[in-house]
Amino acid sequence: MSSREEMPKVNAGSMADIAFLLLIFFLVTTSIETDVGLNRMLAKESKTPPLPINQRNILPILINDEDKLMVNGEIIPINELKEMAIAFLDNGGVAVNNANYCNYCQGKRDEFSSDNPQKAIISLMSSRETSYGVYVTVQNELVAAYTALRNREAQRLYGIDFTAMEEDYSSESTSFESKAILKQRIKQIQALYPLQLSEAERKQNQ
Amino acid sequence: MSKFNFKKNKPTPEVSTASLPDIVFMLLFFFMTVTVMKDDSLKVSNDLPNASEIKKLEKKDRLITVYIGTPSERFQGSLGTEPRIQIDDKFIAIENFGAAILEKIEAKPAQIQSFVTVSLKVDKTASMGLITDVKKELRKINALKINYTTFEGDSFNNLSN
């Protein structure tokens, strides 16, 4: 009986080696990949020439070969871009009695700037030697401008940030009914400040 | 004298390594959960820019990843240092880019073919010329949903050069 009770122990010393081997295998074969980014829809290719748009409804942004930024004819540092974009989008220059009057805009109501957010188009033009890093920074700032305005409206109407609403919408713990409400609200805020960003190529003769 | 005798009689006990496997397994599981399997080996330099206004890319099966950047050193002899496009371990010339993307879309199940997103993983030092061409090709084949894949961070870090 006594010999049975004394079971020989399995030596676990090599267990660490096996685990290390597995660990190193995973370290080598895998990579920590990024899965975030800026989503963008490209414009459909159309044969028909676009309708003429009033110059005051376009905010032209040009990035030249030396990564310098020109907005509305003046060269500005990149950290002022967000403010300029917000001022342009939020302008609401149409007169009060007009059908297109923007009653939620808080801008300067300058009649030489955009009519209302629905008509305001930001045109981003880069030249061939512009570096991608700068381009992404500019895109990021423009999206930030839209997000700031949408957040403001969402706070005013529903007391919650637009980004928080989007987060709730994509989270799995949100119930089906509240998702339907959220979707409708998100659509509404998006309609107040629709993202209209044209990424046309810069013409050679400009 | 008595001290020395004491030492000789009782050697220092060994440090127990019994918990070492547990620690290593913990590390292993950590790496298994936070990483994904590498599906293509990079042949171009790929230092992505930073951005803060980002959205998470969902539904991996609808993604087509395109890498753009300077070829890595062992290819520079034959390809030079101008940015190149890489899809699936292969360098693709801009003339064949549309066809290559169409082929990738065709390979996906029919019900998700119209929801495909092209994820552009572009090195931040690359110039916009090639990317403009890529966008033009994508418009031609009507693959309009794109994503400028970035790291999460302050976008002003991209400007230092």
Short mmCIF file of C-alpha atoms in Angstrom, two decimals:
data_model
loop_
_atom_site.label_atom_id
_atom_site.label_comp_id
_atom_site.label_asym_id
_atom_site.label_seq_id
_atom_site.Cartn_x
_atom_site.Cartn_y
_atom_site.Cartn_z
CA MET A 1 0.00 0.00 0.00
CA SER A 2 2.68 2.43 0.98
CA SER A 3 4.44 2.15 -2.38
CA ARG A 4 1.21 3.04 -4.18
CA GLU A 5 0.72 6.20 -2.21
CA GLU A 6 4.11 7.47 -3.26
CA MET A 7 3.19 8.32 -6.85
CA PRO A 8 6.15 9.63 -8.85
CA LYS A 9 5.76 13.32 -9.68
CA VAL A 10 5.72 14.38 -13.32
CA ASN A 11 8.60 16.72 -13.93
CA ALA A 12 7.15 20.07 -14.96
CA GLY A 13 10.50 21.71 -15.55
CA SER A 14 10.27 21.51 -19.34
CA MET A 15 6.79 23.01 -19.38
CA ALA A 16 8.30 26.49 -19.42
CA ASP A 17 10.38 25.62 -22.46
CA ILE A 18 7.31 24.43 -24.35
CA ALA A 19 5.38 27.55 -23.46
CA PHE A 20 8.30 29.76 -24.48
CA LEU A 21 8.48 27.99 -27.81
CA LEU A 22 4.78 28.67 -28.41
CA LEU A 23 5.17 32.28 -27.30
CA ILE A 24 8.06 32.89 -29.66
CA PHE A 25 6.13 31.27 -32.49
CA PHE A 26 3.22 33.66 -31.95
CA LEU A 27 5.51 36.65 -31.60
CA VAL A 28 7.07 35.89 -34.96
CA THR A 29 3.96 35.05 -36.95
CA THR A 30 1.66 37.80 -35.75
CA SER A 31 1.68 41.54 -35.90
CA ILE A 32 -0.28 44.15 -34.01
CA GLU A 33 -2.25 45.67 -36.85
CA THR A 34 -4.16 48.87 -36.82
CA ASP A 35 -7.82 48.70 -37.79
CA VAL A 36 -8.81 52.33 -37.50
CA GLY A 37 -8.82 55.09 -40.05
CA LEU A 38 -10.67 57.86 -41.81
CA ASN A 39 -13.60 56.61 -43.87
CA ARG A 40 -14.32 58.42 -47.08
CA MET A 41 -16.63 57.95 -50.03
CA LEU A 42 -15.19 58.78 -53.42
CA ALA A 43 -17.37 60.66 -55.86
CA LYS A 44 -19.01 58.64 -58.61
CA GLU A 45 -17.44 59.04 -61.97
CA SER A 46 -19.84 60.85 -64.22
CA LYS A 47 -19.59 61.87 -67.82
CA THR A 48 -21.77 64.92 -67.44
CA PRO A 49 -20.01 68.06 -66.32
CA PRO A 50 -20.99 69.17 -62.81
CA LEU A 51 -23.45 71.96 -62.31
CA PRO A 52 -21.82 75.29 -61.66
CA ILE A 53 -21.60 76.03 -57.95
CA ASN A 54 -21.53 79.51 -56.59
CA GLN A 55 -18.00 80.47 -55.61
CA ARG A 56 -19.04 81.62 -52.16
CA ASN A 57 -20.25 78.11 -51.34
CA ILE A 58 -16.85 76.56 -51.97
CA LEU A 59 -13.95 76.67 -49.55
CA PRO A 60 -10.92 75.90 -51.69
CA ILE A 61 -8.01 74.31 -49.85
CA LEU A 62 -4.81 73.82 -51.79
CA ILE A 63 -1.76 71.96 -50.59
CA ASN A 64 1.32 72.63 -52.66
CA ASP A 65 4.49 70.63 -53.30
CA GLU A 66 6.16 72.02 -50.17
CA ASP A 67 3.18 71.00 -48.01
CA LYS A 68 2.09 74.60 -47.57
CA LEU A 69 -1.59 75.20 -47.12
CA MET A 70 -3.63 77.83 -48.91
CA VAL A 71 -7.24 78.40 -47.91
CA ASN A 72 -9.42 80.94 -49.68
CA GLY A 73 -6.39 82.60 -51.24
CA GLU A 74 -4.30 83.02 -48.10
CA ILE A 75 -1.51 80.88 -46.77
CA ILE A 76 -2.30 79.69 -43.25
CA PRO A 77 -0.65 77.35 -40.74
CA ILE A 78 -2.38 74.00 -40.47
CA ASN A 79 -3.57 74.52 -36.90
CA GLU A 80 -5.83 77.39 -37.97
CA LEU A 81 -7.58 75.23 -40.56
CA LYS A 82 -10.20 73.79 -38.22
CA GLU A 83 -11.34 77.26 -37.11
CA MET A 84 -11.57 78.45 -40.70
CA ALA A 85 -13.55 75.40 -41.77
CA ILE A 86 -15.98 75.83 -38.87
CA ALA A 87 -16.43 79.52 -39.67
CA PHE A 88 -17.12 78.65 -43.30
CA LEU A 89 -19.56 75.80 -42.65
CA ASP A 90 -21.41 77.58 -39.89
CA ASN A 91 -21.72 80.87 -41.73
CA GLY A 92 -25.33 80.68 -42.90
CA GLY A 93 -25.16 83.77 -45.11
CA VAL A 94 -28.65 83.60 -46.59
CA ALA A 95 -31.07 86.34 -45.55
CA VAL A 96 -33.63 85.59 -42.82
CA ASN A 97 -36.68 85.63 -45.10
CA ASN A 98 -35.12 83.20 -47.59
CA ALA A 99 -36.36 79.58 -47.68
CA ASN A 100 -32.81 78.30 -47.26
CA TYR A 101 -32.20 80.31 -44.10
CA CYS A 102 -30.15 78.35 -41.58
CA ASN A 103 -31.76 78.96 -38.21
CA TYR A 104 -29.29 76.89 -36.17
CA CYS A 105 -26.11 78.40 -37.60
CA GLN A 106 -24.09 80.54 -35.22
CA GLY A 107 -21.64 81.99 -37.72
CA LYS A 108 -21.02 85.56 -38.85
CA ARG A 109 -23.72 85.47 -41.55
CA ASP A 110 -21.30 86.95 -44.02
CA GLU A 111 -23.01 87.18 -47.41
CA PHE A 112 -19.74 86.48 -49.22
CA SER A 113 -19.30 83.13 -47.50
CA SER A 114 -21.42 79.95 -47.61
CA ASP A 115 -25.24 80.15 -47.81
CA ASN A 116 -25.97 77.28 -45.46
CA PRO A 117 -24.26 74.05 -44.34
CA GLN A 118 -26.17 72.02 -46.94
CA LYS A 119 -24.65 74.05 -49.75
CA ALA A 120 -21.16 74.50 -48.30
CA ILE A 121 -18.58 72.37 -50.05
CA ILE A 122 -14.98 72.03 -49.02
CA SER A 123 -12.75 71.38 -51.97
CA LEU A 124 -9.44 69.80 -51.07
CA MET A 125 -6.82 69.87 -53.78
CA SER A 126 -3.37 68.43 -53.44
CA SER A 127 -0.51 68.51 -55.87
CA ARG A 128 1.42 65.41 -56.84
CA GLU A 129 4.35 66.05 -54.53
CA THR A 130 2.29 66.74 -51.42
CA SER A 131 3.23 64.29 -48.71
CA TYR A 132 0.57 61.88 -47.55
CA GLY A 133 1.14 62.66 -43.87
CA VAL A 134 0.17 66.31 -44.38
CA TYR A 135 -2.81 65.29 -46.50
CA VAL A 136 -4.12 63.02 -43.76
CA THR A 137 -3.60 65.78 -41.19
CA VAL A 138 -5.68 68.18 -43.30
CA GLN A 139 -8.40 65.54 -43.78
CA ASN A 140 -8.33 64.90 -40.05
CA GLU A 141 -8.74 68.61 -39.25
CA LEU A 142 -11.68 68.91 -41.65
CA VAL A 143 -13.43 65.90 -40.16
CA ALA A 144 -12.74 67.43 -36.74
CA ALA A 145 -14.48 70.62 -37.86
CA TYR A 146 -17.57 68.69 -38.94
CA THR A 147 -17.52 66.66 -35.74
CA ALA A 148 -17.30 69.81 -33.60
CA LEU A 149 -20.35 71.29 -35.32
CA ARG A 150 -22.31 68.04 -35.16
CA ASN A 151 -21.46 67.66 -31.49
CA ARG A 152 -22.73 71.16 -30.83
CA GLU A 153 -26.06 70.47 -32.53
CA ALA A 154 -26.44 67.08 -30.86
CA GLN A 155 -25.79 68.73 -27.49
CA ARG A 156 -28.38 71.40 -28.25
CA LEU A 157 -31.08 68.98 -29.43
CA TYR A 158 -30.48 65.87 -27.34
CA GLY A 159 -27.96 66.86 -24.68
CA ILE A 160 -25.42 64.29 -25.85
CA ASP A 161 -22.36 64.43 -28.11
CA PHE A 162 -22.71 63.22 -31.69
CA THR A 163 -19.65 61.01 -31.26
CA ALA A 164 -21.22 59.48 -28.13
CA MET A 165 -24.41 58.77 -30.10
CA GLU A 166 -22.43 57.02 -32.80
CA GLU A 167 -20.57 55.02 -30.19
CA ASP A 168 -23.83 53.95 -28.57
CA TYR A 169 -25.20 52.99 -31.95
CA SER A 170 -22.31 50.67 -32.74
CA SER A 171 -22.09 49.22 -29.23
CA GLU A 172 -23.62 45.79 -28.79
CA SER A 173 -25.22 46.47 -25.43
CA THR A 174 -27.65 48.99 -26.90
CA SER A 175 -31.14 47.61 -27.32
CA PHE A 176 -32.82 47.32 -30.69
CA GLU A 177 -35.44 50.00 -29.98
CA SER A 178 -32.98 52.62 -28.81
CA LYS A 179 -30.82 51.87 -31.83
CA ALA A 180 -33.71 52.78 -34.11
CA ILE A 181 -34.12 56.11 -32.30
CA LEU A 182 -30.38 56.73 -32.37
CA LYS A 183 -30.19 56.00 -36.07
CA GLN A 184 -32.90 58.52 -36.81
CA ARG A 185 -31.19 61.13 -34.63
CA ILE A 186 -27.79 60.50 -36.18
CA LYS A 187 -29.32 60.88 -39.64
CA GLN A 188 -30.90 64.14 -38.55
CA ILE A 189 -27.66 65.62 -37.21
CA GLN A 190 -25.82 64.48 -40.31
CA ALA A 191 -28.41 66.26 -42.43
CA LEU A 192 -27.82 69.48 -40.49
CA TYR A 193 -24.11 69.38 -41.33
CA PRO A 194 -23.63 67.02 -44.27
CA LEU A 195 -20.01 66.10 -44.91
CA GLN A 196 -19.31 67.49 -48.35
CA LEU A 197 -15.66 67.12 -49.08
CA SER A 198 -14.46 67.06 -52.64
CA GLU A 199 -11.07 65.51 -53.28
CA ALA A 200 -10.61 66.53 -56.87
CA GLU A 201 -7.19 66.55 -58.41
CA ARG A 202 -5.58 69.90 -58.83
CA LYS A 203 -5.66 71.08 -62.40
CA GLN A 204 -2.30 71.59 -64.02
CA ASN A 205 -2.91 75.17 -65.10
CA GLN A 206 -4.00 76.40 -61.66
CA MET B 1 33.76 28.76 12.84
CA SER B 2 30.35 27.59 13.70
CA LYS B 3 28.87 29.89 11.08
CA PHE B 4 30.85 28.26 8.28
CA ASN B 5 29.78 24.86 9.41
CA PHE B 6 26.17 25.91 9.29
CA LYS B 7 26.49 26.98 5.69
CA LYS B 8 28.17 23.82 4.60
CA ASN B 9 25.50 21.65 6.08
CA LYS B 10 22.49 23.43 4.60
CA PRO B 11 22.95 24.58 0.98
CA THR B 12 20.72 27.52 -0.13
CA PRO B 13 17.34 26.27 -1.36
CA GLU B 14 16.70 26.54 -5.08
CA VAL B 15 14.26 29.11 -6.38
CA SER B 16 11.14 27.30 -7.39
CA THR B 17 10.47 27.57 -11.12
CA ALA B 18 7.14 25.81 -10.92
CA SER B 19 5.19 29.03 -11.60
CA LEU B 20 7.32 30.00 -14.59
CA PRO B 21 5.11 28.10 -17.09
CA ASP B 22 2.07 29.94 -15.76
CA ILE B 23 3.73 33.30 -16.31
CA VAL B 24 4.81 32.38 -19.81
CA PHE B 25 1.36 31.03 -20.67
CA MET B 26 -0.14 34.26 -19.48
CA LEU B 27 2.16 36.18 -21.83
CA LEU B 28 1.30 33.75 -24.60
CA PHE B 29 -2.43 34.24 -24.19
CA PHE B 30 -1.96 37.99 -24.08
CA PHE B 31 -0.17 37.95 -27.40
CA MET B 32 -2.64 35.51 -28.91
CA THR B 33 -5.54 37.81 -28.09
CA VAL B 34 -4.10 41.19 -29.05
CA THR B 35 -2.49 40.21 -32.32
CA VAL B 36 -3.79 38.94 -35.60
CA MET B 37 -2.09 36.58 -37.99
CA LYS B 38 0.06 38.32 -40.54
CA ASP B 39 -1.49 37.68 -43.91
CA ASP B 40 0.91 39.44 -46.17
CA SER B 41 4.54 40.16 -45.71
CA LEU B 42 5.31 43.79 -46.31
CA LYS B 43 7.52 44.64 -49.22
CA VAL B 44 7.14 48.38 -48.87
CA SER B 45 7.91 50.66 -45.97
CA ASN B 46 4.68 51.29 -44.12
CA ASP B 47 4.85 53.91 -41.42
CA LEU B 48 1.22 55.00 -41.20
CA PRO B 49 0.27 58.55 -40.26
CA ASN B 50 -1.63 59.44 -37.09
CA ALA B 51 -5.18 60.73 -36.94
CA SER B 52 -7.59 61.46 -34.13
CA GLU B 53 -11.00 61.60 -35.85
CA ILE B 54 -10.96 57.92 -36.62
CA LYS B 55 -13.56 55.23 -37.05
CA LYS B 56 -13.01 51.58 -36.36
CA LEU B 57 -12.91 49.32 -39.38
CA GLU B 58 -15.55 46.70 -38.92
CA LYS B 59 -16.17 43.46 -40.76
CA LYS B 60 -12.74 42.30 -41.79
CA ASP B 61 -14.11 40.12 -44.59
CA ARG B 62 -15.19 43.19 -46.54
CA LEU B 63 -11.75 44.76 -46.53
CA ILE B 64 -9.22 44.90 -49.30
CA THR B 65 -5.89 46.16 -48.08
CA VAL B 66 -3.61 48.11 -50.36
CA TYR B 67 -0.12 49.00 -49.19
CA ILE B 68 1.67 51.97 -50.68
CA GLY B 69 5.19 53.06 -49.85
CA THR B 70 8.82 53.03 -50.82
CA PRO B 71 9.99 49.49 -51.65
CA SER B 72 12.04 47.93 -48.90
CA GLU B 73 15.80 47.84 -49.31
CA ARG B 74 16.14 44.47 -51.01
CA PHE B 75 13.79 45.57 -53.80
CA GLN B 76 15.23 49.02 -54.27
CA GLY B 77 17.88 47.75 -56.68
CA SER B 78 15.27 46.70 -59.21
CA LEU B 79 12.41 49.05 -58.38
CA GLY B 80 14.03 52.26 -57.23
CA THR B 81 12.81 54.39 -54.36
CA GLU B 82 9.59 55.76 -55.82
CA PRO B 83 6.46 54.64 -53.91
CA ARG B 84 4.90 51.40 -55.15
CA ILE B 85 1.59 49.63 -54.66
CA GLN B 86 1.52 46.25 -52.98
CA ILE B 87 -1.51 43.98 -52.92
CA ASP B 88 -1.16 40.46 -51.48
CA ASP B 89 2.62 40.03 -51.57
CA LYS B 90 2.82 41.39 -55.11
CA PHE B 91 3.86 44.72 -56.53
CA ILE B 92 1.15 46.06 -58.82
CA ALA B 93 1.70 48.71 -61.46
CA ILE B 94 -0.85 51.50 -61.52
CA GLU B 95 -2.06 50.36 -64.97
CA ASN B 96 -3.08 46.97 -63.54
CA PHE B 97 -4.38 48.31 -60.26
CA GLY B 98 -8.07 48.49 -61.21
CA ALA B 99 -8.02 44.97 -62.59
CA ALA B 100 -6.30 43.65 -59.46
CA ILE B 101 -8.89 45.24 -57.19
CA LEU B 102 -11.75 43.93 -59.35
CA GLU B 103 -10.25 40.47 -59.12
CA LYS B 104 -10.14 40.76 -55.33
CA ILE B 105 -13.78 41.89 -55.24
CA GLU B 106 -14.82 39.02 -57.51
CA ALA B 107 -13.22 36.56 -55.10
CA LYS B 108 -15.52 37.70 -52.29
CA PRO B 109 -18.98 36.21 -51.72
CA ALA B 110 -21.60 37.77 -53.97
CA GLN B 111 -23.69 39.28 -51.18
CA ILE B 112 -20.87 41.43 -49.84
CA GLN B 113 -19.30 42.46 -53.13
CA SER B 114 -21.07 45.80 -53.16
CA PHE B 115 -20.01 46.65 -49.61
CA VAL B 116 -16.28 46.27 -50.07
CA THR B 117 -14.06 48.88 -48.45
CA VAL B 118 -10.59 49.51 -49.77
CA SER B 119 -8.23 50.17 -46.89
CA LEU B 120 -5.32 52.32 -48.01
CA LYS B 121 -2.28 51.74 -45.85
CA VAL B 122 0.00 54.44 -47.10
CA ASP B 123 3.38 55.41 -45.73
CA LYS B 124 3.29 58.97 -44.47
CA THR B 125 6.26 60.01 -46.56
CA ALA B 126 4.64 58.89 -49.82
CA SER B 127 3.60 61.63 -52.20
CA MET B 128 0.00 62.26 -53.14
CA GLY B 129 0.54 61.74 -56.88
CA LEU B 130 0.29 57.97 -56.76
CA ILE B 131 -2.59 58.09 -54.30
CA THR B 132 -4.49 60.44 -56.60
CA ASP B 133 -3.97 57.92 -59.41
CA VAL B 134 -5.14 55.11 -57.16
CA LYS B 135 -8.29 57.04 -56.28
CA LYS B 136 -8.93 57.71 -59.95
CA GLU B 137 -8.64 54.00 -60.73
CA LEU B 138 -10.99 53.16 -57.86
CA ARG B 139 -13.54 55.58 -59.19
CA LYS B 140 -13.28 53.95 -62.61
CA ILE B 141 -14.16 50.53 -61.25
CA ASN B 142 -16.79 52.00 -58.90
CA ALA B 143 -15.15 50.87 -55.67
CA LEU B 144 -15.98 54.10 -53.90
CA LYS B 145 -15.72 53.23 -50.24
CA ILE B 146 -12.22 53.86 -49.04
CA ASN B 147 -10.49 54.17 -45.72
CA TYR B 148 -7.27 56.00 -45.04
CA THR B 149 -5.96 53.61 -42.43
CA THR B 150 -4.02 55.36 -39.71
CA PHE B 151 -2.76 54.95 -36.20
CA GLU B 152 -4.66 56.56 -33.40
CA GLY B 153 -2.81 59.65 -32.26
CA ASP B 154 -2.28 63.35 -32.69
CA SER B 155 -2.35 64.16 -36.38
CA PHE B 156 0.11 67.01 -35.93
CA ASN B 157 2.81 64.41 -35.39
CA ASN B 158 2.67 63.80 -39.13
CA LEU B 159 4.07 67.22 -39.87
CA SER B 160 7.51 66.82 -38.37
CA ASN B 161 9.97 66.23 -41.14
#
